[in-house]
JSON list of C-alpha atoms in Angstrom, two decimals:
[
{"chain": "L", "resi": 1, "resn": "ALA", "atom": "CA", "xyz": [133.08, 46.17, 162.32]},
{"chain": "L", "resi": 2, "resn": "PHE", "atom": "CA", "xyz": [131.21, 44.35, 165.19]},
{"chain": "L", "resi": 3, "resn": "LEU", "atom": "CA", "xyz": [130.42, 47.87, 166.79]},
{"chain": "L", "resi": 4, "resn": "ALA", "atom": "CA", "xyz": [129.15, 49.32, 163.59]},
{"chain": "L", "resi": 5, "resn": "LEU", "atom": "CA", "xyz": [126.84, 46.23, 162.88]},
{"chain": "L", "resi": 6, "resn": "LEU", "atom": "CA", "xyz": [125.41, 46.66, 166.66]},
{"chain": "L", "resi": 7, "resn": "LEU", "atom": "CA", "xyz": [124.65, 50.23, 165.76]},
{"chain": "L", "resi": 8, "resn": "PHE", "atom": "CA", "xyz": [122.79, 49.47, 162.53]},
{"chain": "L", "resi": 9, "resn": "VAL", "atom": "CA", "xyz": [120.90, 46.83, 164.70]},
{"chain": "L", "resi": 10, "resn": "LEU", "atom": "CA", "xyz": [120.10, 49.31, 167.35]},
{"chain": "L", "resi": 11, "resn": "GLU", "atom": "CA", "xyz": [118.86, 51.83, 164.75]},
{"chain": "L", "resi": 12, "resn": "CYS", "atom": "CA", "xyz": [116.65, 49.32, 163.07]},
{"chain": "L", "resi": 13, "resn": "ALA", "atom": "CA", "xyz": [115.23, 48.48, 166.56]},
{"chain": "L", "resi": 14, "resn": "SER", "atom": "CA", "xyz": [114.12, 51.63, 167.22]},
{"chain": "L", "resi": 15, "resn": "GLU", "atom": "CA", "xyz": [110.84, 52.12, 167.12]},
{"chain": "L", "resi": 16, "resn": "GLY", "atom": "CA", "xyz": [108.35, 55.34, 168.00]},
{"chain": "L", "resi": 17, "resn": "MET", "atom": "CA", "xyz": [104.98, 55.61, 170.20]},
{"chain": "L", "resi": 18, "resn": "LEU", "atom": "CA", "xyz": [102.26, 57.46, 169.15]},
{"chain": "L", "resi": 19, "resn": "THR", "atom": "CA", "xyz": [100.21, 59.59, 171.58]},
{"chain": "L", "resi": 20, "resn": "LEU", "atom": "CA", "xyz": [96.67, 59.93, 170.60]},
{"chain": "L", "resi": 21, "resn": "LYS", "atom": "CA", "xyz": [93.97, 62.35, 171.82]},
{"chain": "L", "resi": 22, "resn": "LEU", "atom": "CA", "xyz": [90.51, 60.49, 171.40]},
{"chain": "L", "resi": 23, "resn": "ASP", "atom": "CA", "xyz": [87.13, 62.89, 171.74]},
{"chain": "L", "resi": 24, "resn": "ALA", "atom": "CA", "xyz": [83.96, 61.60, 173.10]},
{"chain": "L", "resi": 25, "resn": "HIS", "atom": "CA", "xyz": [82.74, 59.30, 170.33]},
{"chain": "L", "resi": 26, "resn": "ALA", "atom": "CA", "xyz": [85.77, 59.40, 168.21]},
{"chain": "L", "resi": 27, "resn": "GLU", "atom": "CA", "xyz": [87.89, 56.67, 166.96]},
{"chain": "L", "resi": 28, "resn": "GLN", "atom": "CA", "xyz": [91.28, 56.84, 165.26]},
{"chain": "L", "resi": 29, "resn": "CYS", "atom": "CA", "xyz": [93.20, 53.70, 163.70]},
{"chain": "L", "resi": 30, "resn": "ALA", "atom": "CA", "xyz": [96.86, 53.05, 162.70]},
{"chain": "L", "resi": 31, "resn": "TYR", "atom": "CA", "xyz": [98.08, 51.01, 159.96]},
{"chain": "L", "resi": 32, "resn": "ASP", "atom": "CA", "xyz": [100.99, 49.05, 158.95]},
{"chain": "L", "resi": 33, "resn": "ASP", "atom": "CA", "xyz": [102.15, 46.76, 155.90]},
{"chain": "L", "resi": 34, "resn": "VAL", "atom": "CA", "xyz": [103.15, 43.01, 156.23]},
{"chain": "L", "resi": 35, "resn": "VAL", "atom": "CA", "xyz": [105.25, 42.20, 153.26]},
{"chain": "L", "resi": 36, "resn": "LEU", "atom": "CA", "xyz": [106.24, 38.98, 154.01]},
{"chain": "L", "resi": 37, "resn": "PRO", "atom": "CA", "xyz": [104.31, 35.57, 155.88]},
{"chain": "L", "resi": 38, "resn": "ARG", "atom": "CA", "xyz": [105.01, 34.93, 159.49]},
{"chain": "L", "resi": 39, "resn": "GLN", "atom": "CA", "xyz": [105.73, 38.32, 160.24]},
{"chain": "L", "resi": 40, "resn": "LYS", "atom": "CA", "xyz": [105.45, 39.29, 163.92]},
{"chain": "L", "resi": 41, "resn": "VAL", "atom": "CA", "xyz": [102.53, 42.43, 164.35]},
{"chain": "L", "resi": 42, "resn": "PHE", "atom": "CA", "xyz": [102.84, 43.88, 167.66]},
{"chain": "L", "resi": 43, "resn": "VAL", "atom": "CA", "xyz": [100.57, 46.08, 169.68]},
{"chain": "L", "resi": 44, "resn": "SER", "atom": "CA", "xyz": [100.63, 47.84, 172.96]},
{"chain": "L", "resi": 45, "resn": "PHE", "atom": "CA", "xyz": [98.76, 50.68, 174.21]},
{"chain": "L", "resi": 46, "resn": "GLY", "atom": "CA", "xyz": [97.67, 52.35, 177.40]},
{"chain": "L", "resi": 47, "resn": "VAL", "atom": "CA", "xyz": [95.13, 55.06, 178.48]},
{"chain": "L", "resi": 48, "resn": "THR", "atom": "CA", "xyz": [97.08, 57.68, 180.19]},
{"chain": "L", "resi": 49, "resn": "SER", "atom": "CA", "xyz": [94.21, 60.52, 181.12]},
{"chain": "L", "resi": 50, "resn": "GLY", "atom": "CA", "xyz": [90.79, 60.87, 180.88]},
{"chain": "L", "resi": 51, "resn": "GLY", "atom": "CA", "xyz": [87.54, 59.41, 182.77]},
{"chain": "L", "resi": 52, "resn": "ALA", "atom": "CA", "xyz": [87.81, 55.92, 184.09]},
{"chain": "L", "resi": 53, "resn": "LEU", "atom": "CA", "xyz": [91.10, 55.35, 181.94]},
{"chain": "L", "resi": 54, "resn": "ASP", "atom": "CA", "xyz": [89.44, 53.03, 179.52]},
{"chain": "L", "resi": 55, "resn": "ILE", "atom": "CA", "xyz": [89.19, 52.43, 175.66]},
{"chain": "L", "resi": 56, "resn": "ASP", "atom": "CA", "xyz": [88.03, 49.96, 173.05]},
{"chain": "L", "resi": 57, "resn": "ALA", "atom": "CA", "xyz": [90.62, 48.19, 170.69]},
{"chain": "L", "resi": 58, "resn": "THR", "atom": "CA", "xyz": [90.20, 46.37, 167.81]},
{"chain": "L", "resi": 59, "resn": "LEU", "atom": "CA", "xyz": [93.17, 44.39, 165.66]},
{"chain": "L", "resi": 60, "resn": "VAL", "atom": "CA", "xyz": [91.88, 43.94, 161.90]},
{"chain": "L", "resi": 61, "resn": "ALA", "atom": "CA", "xyz": [93.44, 41.61, 159.31]},
{"chain": "L", "resi": 62, "resn": "PRO", "atom": "CA", "xyz": [93.49, 42.87, 155.63]},
{"chain": "L", "resi": 63, "resn": "ASP", "atom": "CA", "xyz": [90.47, 40.89, 154.79]},
{"chain": "L", "resi": 64, "resn": "GLY", "atom": "CA", "xyz": [88.47, 42.76, 157.32]},
{"chain": "L", "resi": 65, "resn": "SER", "atom": "CA", "xyz": [88.40, 39.99, 159.69]},
{"chain": "L", "resi": 66, "resn": "VAL", "atom": "CA", "xyz": [89.04, 40.83, 163.57]},
{"chain": "L", "resi": 67, "resn": "LEU", "atom": "CA", "xyz": [91.99, 39.16, 165.30]},
{"chain": "L", "resi": 68, "resn": "TRP", "atom": "CA", "xyz": [91.66, 40.65, 168.77]},
{"chain": "L", "resi": 69, "resn": "GLU", "atom": "CA", "xyz": [89.14, 42.68, 170.36]},
{"chain": "L", "resi": 70, "resn": "GLY", "atom": "CA", "xyz": [89.10, 44.53, 173.77]},
{"chain": "L", "resi": 71, "resn": "GLU", "atom": "CA", "xyz": [86.44, 46.21, 175.72]},
{"chain": "L", "resi": 72, "resn": "GLN", "atom": "CA", "xyz": [86.96, 48.89, 178.22]},
{"chain": "L", "resi": 73, "resn": "GLU", "atom": "CA", "xyz": [90.73, 48.13, 178.49]},
{"chain": "L", "resi": 74, "resn": "THR", "atom": "CA", "xyz": [93.10, 50.27, 180.37]},
{"chain": "L", "resi": 75, "resn": "GLU", "atom": "CA", "xyz": [96.10, 48.82, 178.59]},
{"chain": "L", "resi": 76, "resn": "GLY", "atom": "CA", "xyz": [96.98, 45.77, 176.51]},
{"chain": "L", "resi": 77, "resn": "ARG", "atom": "CA", "xyz": [99.79, 43.99, 174.75]},
{"chain": "L", "resi": 78, "resn": "VAL", "atom": "CA", "xyz": [99.21, 41.77, 171.75]},
{"chain": "L", "resi": 79, "resn": "LEU", "atom": "CA", "xyz": [101.51, 39.70, 169.58]},
{"chain": "L", "resi": 80, "resn": "TYR", "atom": "CA", "xyz": [100.32, 38.31, 166.07]},
{"chain": "L", "resi": 81, "resn": "ILE", "atom": "CA", "xyz": [102.49, 36.20, 163.64]},
{"chain": "L", "resi": 82, "resn": "ALA", "atom": "CA", "xyz": [100.49, 37.25, 160.69]},
{"chain": "L", "resi": 83, "resn": "PRO", "atom": "CA", "xyz": [99.90, 34.54, 157.90]},
{"chain": "L", "resi": 84, "resn": "VAL", "atom": "CA", "xyz": [99.25, 36.63, 155.06]},
{"chain": "L", "resi": 85, "resn": "VAL", "atom": "CA", "xyz": [100.66, 39.91, 153.56]},
{"chain": "L", "resi": 86, "resn": "GLY", "atom": "CA", "xyz": [98.57, 43.13, 153.43]},
{"chain": "L", "resi": 87, "resn": "THR", "atom": "CA", "xyz": [97.69, 46.04, 155.39]},
{"chain": "L", "resi": 88, "resn": "TYR", "atom": "CA", "xyz": [97.17, 45.37, 159.14]},
{"chain": "L", "resi": 89, "resn": "LYS", "atom": "CA", "xyz": [95.33, 48.05, 161.46]},
{"chain": "L", "resi": 90, "resn": "ILE", "atom": "CA", "xyz": [94.54, 48.53, 165.18]},
{"chain": "L", "resi": 91, "resn": "CYS", "atom": "CA", "xyz": [91.43, 50.98, 165.91]},
{"chain": "L", "resi": 92, "resn": "LEU", "atom": "CA", "xyz": [90.92, 52.87, 169.15]},
{"chain": "L", "resi": 93, "resn": "SER", "atom": "CA", "xyz": [87.56, 53.63, 170.09]},
{"chain": "L", "resi": 94, "resn": "ASN", "atom": "CA", "xyz": [86.23, 56.22, 172.67]},
{"chain": "L", "resi": 95, "resn": "LYS", "atom": "CA", "xyz": [82.81, 56.00, 171.39]},
{"chain": "L", "resi": 96, "resn": "MET", "atom": "CA", "xyz": [81.58, 54.66, 174.82]},
{"chain": "L", "resi": 97, "resn": "SER", "atom": "CA", "xyz": [82.26, 57.92, 176.38]},
{"chain": "L", "resi": 98, "resn": "THR", "atom": "CA", "xyz": [79.71, 60.59, 175.90]},
{"chain": "L", "resi": 99, "resn": "LEU", "atom": "CA", "xyz": [81.47, 64.00, 177.23]},
{"chain": "L", "resi": 100, "resn": "THR", "atom": "CA", "xyz": [85.31, 62.77, 178.42]},
{"chain": "L", "resi": 101, "resn": "SER", "atom": "CA", "xyz": [88.34, 62.88, 175.70]},
{"chain": "L", "resi": 102, "resn": "LYS", "atom": "CA", "xyz": [90.93, 60.32, 176.59]},
{"chain": "L", "resi": 103, "resn": "THR", "atom": "CA", "xyz": [95.00, 60.39, 175.77]},
{"chain": "L", "resi": 104, "resn": "VAL", "atom": "CA", "xyz": [96.19, 56.95, 174.82]},
{"chain": "L", "resi": 105, "resn": "GLN", "atom": "CA", "xyz": [100.14, 56.09, 173.92]},
{"chain": "L", "resi": 106, "resn": "LEU", "atom": "CA", "xyz": [99.94, 53.56, 170.94]},
{"chain": "L", "resi": 107, "resn": "HIS", "atom": "CA", "xyz": [103.15, 51.49, 169.92]},
{"chain": "L", "resi": 108, "resn": "PHE", "atom": "CA", "xyz": [102.13, 49.61, 166.87]},
{"chain": "L", "resi": 109, "resn": "THR", "atom": "CA", "xyz": [104.96, 47.92, 164.74]},
{"chain": "L", "resi": 110, "resn": "VAL", "atom": "CA", "xyz": [105.36, 45.12, 162.22]},
{"chain": "L", "resi": 111, "resn": "ASP", "atom": "CA", "xyz": [108.38, 43.23, 162.57]},
{"chain": "L", "resi": 112, "resn": "ASP", "atom": "CA", "xyz": [111.23, 43.54, 159.98]},
{"chain": "L", "resi": 113, "resn": "PRO", "atom": "CA", "xyz": [110.98, 41.18, 156.92]},
{"chain": "L", "resi": 114, "resn": "MET", "atom": "CA", "xyz": [114.66, 39.76, 157.46]},
{"chain": "L", "resi": 115, "resn": "ASP", "atom": "CA", "xyz": [112.89, 38.04, 160.53]},
{"chain": "L", "resi": 116, "resn": "ALA", "atom": "CA", "xyz": [110.28, 36.05, 158.10]},
{"chain": "L", "resi": 117, "resn": "LEU", "atom": "CA", "xyz": [113.32, 35.70, 155.81]},
{"chain": "L", "resi": 118, "resn": "GLY", "atom": "CA", "xyz": [115.32, 34.17, 158.59]},
{"chain": "L", "resi": 119, "resn": "HIS", "atom": "CA", "xyz": [112.70, 31.36, 159.43]},
{"chain": "L", "resi": 120, "resn": "GLU", "atom": "CA", "xyz": [112.64, 30.63, 155.50]},
{"chain": "L", "resi": 121, "resn": "LEU", "atom": "CA", "xyz": [116.73, 30.21, 155.59]},
{"chain": "L", "resi": 122, "resn": "ALA", "atom": "CA", "xyz": [116.39, 28.08, 158.57]},
{"chain": "L", "resi": 123, "resn": "ASP", "atom": "CA", "xyz": [113.63, 25.62, 156.56]},
{"chain": "L", "resi": 124, "resn": "ILE", "atom": "CA", "xyz": [115.85, 26.05, 153.64]},
{"chain": "L", "resi": 125, "resn": "ASP", "atom": "CA", "xyz": [118.84, 25.10, 155.97]},
{"chain": "L", "resi": 126, "resn": "THR", "atom": "CA", "xyz": [116.94, 21.85, 157.27]},
{"chain": "L", "resi": 127, "resn": "LEU", "atom": "CA", "xyz": [116.06, 20.83, 153.79]},
{"chain": "L", "resi": 128, "resn": "MET", "atom": "CA", "xyz": [119.55, 20.92, 152.53]},
{"chain": "L", "resi": 129, "resn": "ASP", "atom": "CA", "xyz": [120.50, 19.07, 155.69]},
{"chain": "L", "resi": 130, "resn": "ALA", "atom": "CA", "xyz": [118.13, 16.13, 154.69]},
{"chain": "L", "resi": 131, "resn": "ARG", "atom": "CA", "xyz": [119.36, 16.07, 151.03]},
{"chain": "L", "resi": 132, "resn": "HIS", "atom": "CA", "xyz": [123.11, 15.78, 152.25]},
{"chain": "L", "resi": 133, "resn": "ARG", "atom": "CA", "xyz": [122.30, 12.98, 154.21]},
{"chain": "L", "resi": 134, "resn": "ALA", "atom": "CA", "xyz": [120.04, 11.19, 150.93]},
{"chain": "L", "resi": 135, "resn": "LEU", "atom": "CA", "xyz": [123.01, 12.18, 148.55]},
{"chain": "L", "resi": 136, "resn": "PRO", "atom": "CA", "xyz": [126.47, 11.79, 150.76]},
{"chain": "L", "resi": 137, "resn": "ARG", "atom": "CA", "xyz": [128.21, 11.38, 147.37]},
{"chain": "L", "resi": 138, "resn": "ARG", "atom": "CA", "xyz": [127.75, 14.93, 146.21]},
{"chain": "L", "resi": 139, "resn": "VAL", "atom": "CA", "xyz": [130.76, 16.82, 147.45]},
{"chain": "L", "resi": 140, "resn": "ASN", "atom": "CA", "xyz": [130.21, 20.09, 145.36]},
{"chain": "L", "resi": 141, "resn": "LEU", "atom": "CA", "xyz": [127.10, 20.13, 147.14]},
{"chain": "L", "resi": 142, "resn": "GLU", "atom": "CA", "xyz": [128.08, 19.62, 150.78]},
{"chain": "L", "resi": 143, "resn": "LYS", "atom": "CA", "xyz": [130.85, 21.96, 150.29]},
{"chain": "L", "resi": 144, "resn": "ASP", "atom": "CA", "xyz": [128.12, 24.70, 149.04]},
{"chain": "L", "resi": 145, "resn": "ALA", "atom": "CA", "xyz": [125.83, 24.01, 151.93]},
{"chain": "L", "resi": 146, "resn": "ASN", "atom": "CA", "xyz": [128.56, 24.33, 154.34]},
{"chain": "L", "resi": 147, "resn": "LYS", "atom": "CA", "xyz": [129.21, 27.61, 153.18]},
{"chain": "L", "resi": 148, "resn": "ALA", "atom": "CA", "xyz": [125.33, 28.42, 152.99]},
{"chain": "L", "resi": 149, "resn": "ARG", "atom": "CA", "xyz": [125.20, 27.15, 156.80]},
{"chain": "L", "resi": 150, "resn": "ARG", "atom": "CA", "xyz": [127.62, 29.37, 157.83]},
{"chain": "L", "resi": 151, "resn": "LYS", "atom": "CA", "xyz": [126.15, 32.47, 156.13]},
{"chain": "L", "resi": 152, "resn": "ASP", "atom": "CA", "xyz": [122.72, 31.56, 157.40]},
{"chain": "L", "resi": 153, "resn": "SER", "atom": "CA", "xyz": [124.18, 30.98, 161.02]},
{"chain": "L", "resi": 154, "resn": "ILE", "atom": "CA", "xyz": [125.17, 34.37, 161.01]},
{"chain": "L", "resi": 155, "resn": "GLU", "atom": "CA", "xyz": [122.44, 36.05, 159.48]},
{"chain": "L", "resi": 156, "resn": "ARG", "atom": "CA", "xyz": [120.10, 34.36, 162.33]},
{"chain": "L", "resi": 157, "resn": "SER", "atom": "CA", "xyz": [122.44, 35.61, 164.86]},
{"chain": "L", "resi": 158, "resn": "ILE", "atom": "CA", "xyz": [121.94, 39.10, 163.97]},
{"chain": "L", "resi": 159, "resn": "ILE", "atom": "CA", "xyz": [118.28, 38.63, 163.36]},
{"chain": "L", "resi": 160, "resn": "LYS", "atom": "CA", "xyz": [118.30, 37.16, 167.13]},
{"chain": "L", "resi": 161, "resn": "LEU", "atom": "CA", "xyz": [120.15, 39.71, 168.45]},
{"chain": "L", "resi": 162, "resn": "ARG", "atom": "CA", "xyz": [117.80, 42.41, 166.96]},
{"chain": "L", "resi": 163, "resn": "GLU", "atom": "CA", "xyz": [114.75, 40.53, 167.92]},
{"chain": "L", "resi": 164, "resn": "GLY", "atom": "CA", "xyz": [116.27, 40.80, 171.62]},
{"chain": "L", "resi": 165, "resn": "LEU", "atom": "CA", "xyz": [116.64, 44.47, 171.36]},
{"chain": "L", "resi": 166, "resn": "GLU", "atom": "CA", "xyz": [113.31, 45.05, 169.98]},
{"chain": "L", "resi": 167, "resn": "GLU", "atom": "CA", "xyz": [111.51, 43.02, 172.65]},
{"chain": "L", "resi": 168, "resn": "ILE", "atom": "CA", "xyz": [113.82, 44.79, 175.24]},
{"chain": "L", "resi": 169, "resn": "GLN", "atom": "CA", "xyz": [112.55, 48.30, 173.82]},
{"chain": "L", "resi": 170, "resn": "GLU", "atom": "CA", "xyz": [109.22, 47.12, 173.51]},
{"chain": "L", "resi": 171, "resn": "GLU", "atom": "CA", "xyz": [109.18, 46.21, 177.16]},
{"chain": "L", "resi": 172, "resn": "GLN", "atom": "CA", "xyz": [110.56, 49.48, 178.46]},
{"chain": "L", "resi": 173, "resn": "LEU", "atom": "CA", "xyz": [107.83, 51.02, 176.59]},
{"chain": "L", "resi": 174, "resn": "TYR", "atom": "CA", "xyz": [105.13, 49.40, 177.89]},
{"chain": "L", "resi": 175, "resn": "LEU", "atom": "CA", "xyz": [106.61, 49.52, 181.46]},
{"chain": "L", "resi": 176, "resn": "ARG", "atom": "CA", "xyz": [106.81, 53.61, 180.98]},
{"chain": "L", "resi": 177, "resn": "THR", "atom": "CA", "xyz": [103.48, 53.68, 179.88]},
{"chain": "L", "resi": 178, "resn": "ARG", "atom": "CA", "xyz": [102.30, 51.84, 183.04]},
{"chain": "L", "resi": 179, "resn": "GLU", "atom": "CA", "xyz": [104.24, 53.83, 184.91]},
{"chain": "L", "resi": 180, "resn": "ARG", "atom": "CA", "xyz": [102.74, 57.14, 183.68]},
{"chain": "L", "resi": 181, "resn": "VAL", "atom": "CA", "xyz": [99.34, 55.81, 184.19]},
{"chain": "L", "resi": 182, "resn": "HIS", "atom": "CA", "xyz": [99.73, 54.99, 187.79]},
{"chain": "L", "resi": 183, "resn": "ARG", "atom": "CA", "xyz": [101.43, 58.42, 188.58]},
{"chain": "L", "resi": 184, "resn": "ASP", "atom": "CA", "xyz": [98.73, 59.94, 187.15]},
{"chain": "L", "resi": 185, "resn": "THR", "atom": "CA", "xyz": [96.38, 58.11, 189.23]},
{"chain": "L", "resi": 186, "resn": "ALA", "atom": "CA", "xyz": [98.62, 58.47, 192.33]},
{"chain": "L", "resi": 187, "resn": "GLU", "atom": "CA", "xyz": [98.46, 62.28, 191.73]},
{"chain": "L", "resi": 188, "resn": "ASP", "atom": "CA", "xyz": [94.84, 62.57, 191.06]},
{"chain": "L", "resi": 189, "resn": "THR", "atom": "CA", "xyz": [94.41, 60.63, 194.63]},
{"chain": "L", "resi": 190, "resn": "ASN", "atom": "CA", "xyz": [96.72, 62.97, 196.40]},
{"chain": "L", "resi": 191, "resn": "MET", "atom": "CA", "xyz": [94.71, 65.93, 194.86]},
{"chain": "L", "resi": 192, "resn": "ARG", "atom": "CA", "xyz": [91.52, 64.74, 196.10]},
{"chain": "L", "resi": 193, "resn": "VAL", "atom": "CA", "xyz": [92.96, 63.88, 199.67]},
{"chain": "L", "resi": 194, "resn": "MET", "atom": "CA", "xyz": [94.40, 67.30, 199.62]},
{"chain": "L", "resi": 195, "resn": "TRP", "atom": "CA", "xyz": [91.00, 69.03, 198.84]},
{"chain": "L", "resi": 196, "resn": "TRP", "atom": "CA", "xyz": [89.04, 67.02, 201.19]},
{"chain": "L", "resi": 197, "resn": "SER", "atom": "CA", "xyz": [91.74, 67.51, 204.02]},
{"chain": "L", "resi": 198, "resn": "LEU", "atom": "CA", "xyz": [91.10, 71.28, 203.45]},
{"chain": "L", "resi": 199, "resn": "PHE", "atom": "CA", "xyz": [87.53, 70.79, 203.57]},
{"chain": "L", "resi": 200, "resn": "GLU", "atom": "CA", "xyz": [87.68, 68.88, 206.88]},
{"chain": "L", "resi": 201, "resn": "ALA", "atom": "CA", "xyz": [89.82, 71.78, 208.29]},
{"chain": "L", "resi": 202, "resn": "GLY", "atom": "CA", "xyz": [87.21, 74.52, 207.56]},
{"chain": "L", "resi": 203, "resn": "VAL", "atom": "CA", "xyz": [84.30, 72.82, 208.65]},
{"chain": "L", "resi": 204, "resn": "LEU", "atom": "CA", "xyz": [86.16, 72.13, 212.13]},
{"chain": "L", "resi": 205, "resn": "LEU", "atom": "CA", "xyz": [87.43, 75.84, 212.12]},
{"chain": "L", "resi": 206, "resn": "GLY", "atom": "CA", "xyz": [83.83, 76.90, 211.21]},
{"chain": "L", "resi": 207, "resn": "MET", "atom": "CA", "xyz": [82.31, 74.52, 214.22]},
{"chain": "L", "resi": 208, "resn": "GLY", "atom": "CA", "xyz": [85.00, 75.94, 216.44]},
{"chain": "L", "resi": 209, "resn": "VAL", "atom": "CA", "xyz": [83.97, 79.73, 215.99]},
{"chain": "L", "resi": 210, "resn": "PHE", "atom": "CA", "xyz": [80.30, 78.72, 216.28]},
{"chain": "L", "resi": 211, "resn": "GLN", "atom": "CA", "xyz": [80.87, 77.05, 219.44]},
{"chain": "L", "resi": 212, "resn": "VAL", "atom": "CA", "xyz": [82.86, 79.99, 221.17]},
{"chain": "L", "resi": 213, "resn": "LEU", "atom": "CA", "xyz": [80.27, 82.33, 220.09]},
{"chain": "L", "resi": 214, "resn": "TYR", "atom": "CA", "xyz": [77.77, 80.43, 221.11]},
{"chain": "L", "resi": 215, "resn": "LEU", "atom": "CA", "xyz": [79.02, 79.64, 224.65]},
{"chain": "L", "resi": 216, "resn": "LYS", "atom": "CA", "xyz": [80.04, 83.15, 224.96]},
{"chain": "L", "resi": 217, "resn": "ARG", "atom": "CA", "xyz": [76.35, 84.45, 224.48]},
{"chain": "L", "resi": 218, "resn": "CYS", "atom": "CA", "xyz": [75.13, 82.16, 227.11]},
{"chain": "L", "resi": 219, "resn": "PHE", "atom": "CA", "xyz": [77.38, 83.17, 229.91]},
{"chain": "L", "resi": 220, "resn": "GLU", "atom": "CA", "xyz": [76.80, 86.93, 228.78]},
{"chain": "L", "resi": 221, "resn": "THR", "atom": "CA", "xyz": [74.82, 88.83, 231.72]},
{"chain": "L", "resi": 222, "resn": "ARG", "atom": "CA", "xyz": [72.39, 91.54, 230.49]},
{"chain": "L", "resi": 223, "resn": "ARG", "atom": "CA", "xyz": [71.93, 94.36, 232.41]},
{"chain": "L", "resi": 224, "resn": "SER", "atom": "CA", "xyz": [68.38, 96.22, 233.32]},
{"chain": "L", "resi": 225, "resn": "VAL", "atom": "CA", "xyz": [68.26, 99.77, 232.74]}
]
């Protein structure tokens, strides 16, 4: 039973990553819904190729207000606890670029509603404890409260386990994106070094041939006919 529960939690924790290609002067947005207050909105992005590896990013609330904004960012991570329900969006803009298109990997997710319910259950549990202390003589209420606390503790344990798995997965996605960006930068640098080395070798070879021909011409003896 525990194995089946763990597999279910792992399945719930799995989130996809979007790969977006932004042309010059283009902007794309991703949307997700918050159905309960106190849900966590997580955004992680990284520019993997194109230009100076920079992008403009904006996290917008349902009422249109800007929650977070970054300009010419190579990568970024944002964690926001949504106070209100509605549709949140993250917009990535390449409007500052005139010619170069860019490839961005985006991870945009809203936490499961059970997390917010878990916080509410914890508040209810605290309230019930206070009522028990104020009314110690109500035995039936105490029994019901004990049952509710045992049930809530199991639910909170499951929620904490899933939160931990989601955080690990998000961290892995973030590290993979950073590794991809750094690998592309290293490969581009290696390519430039290779072409520069070939250019230097060509220049040295040309100078060597020129010096041999010049010295040969200087030491040639001309015969008069």
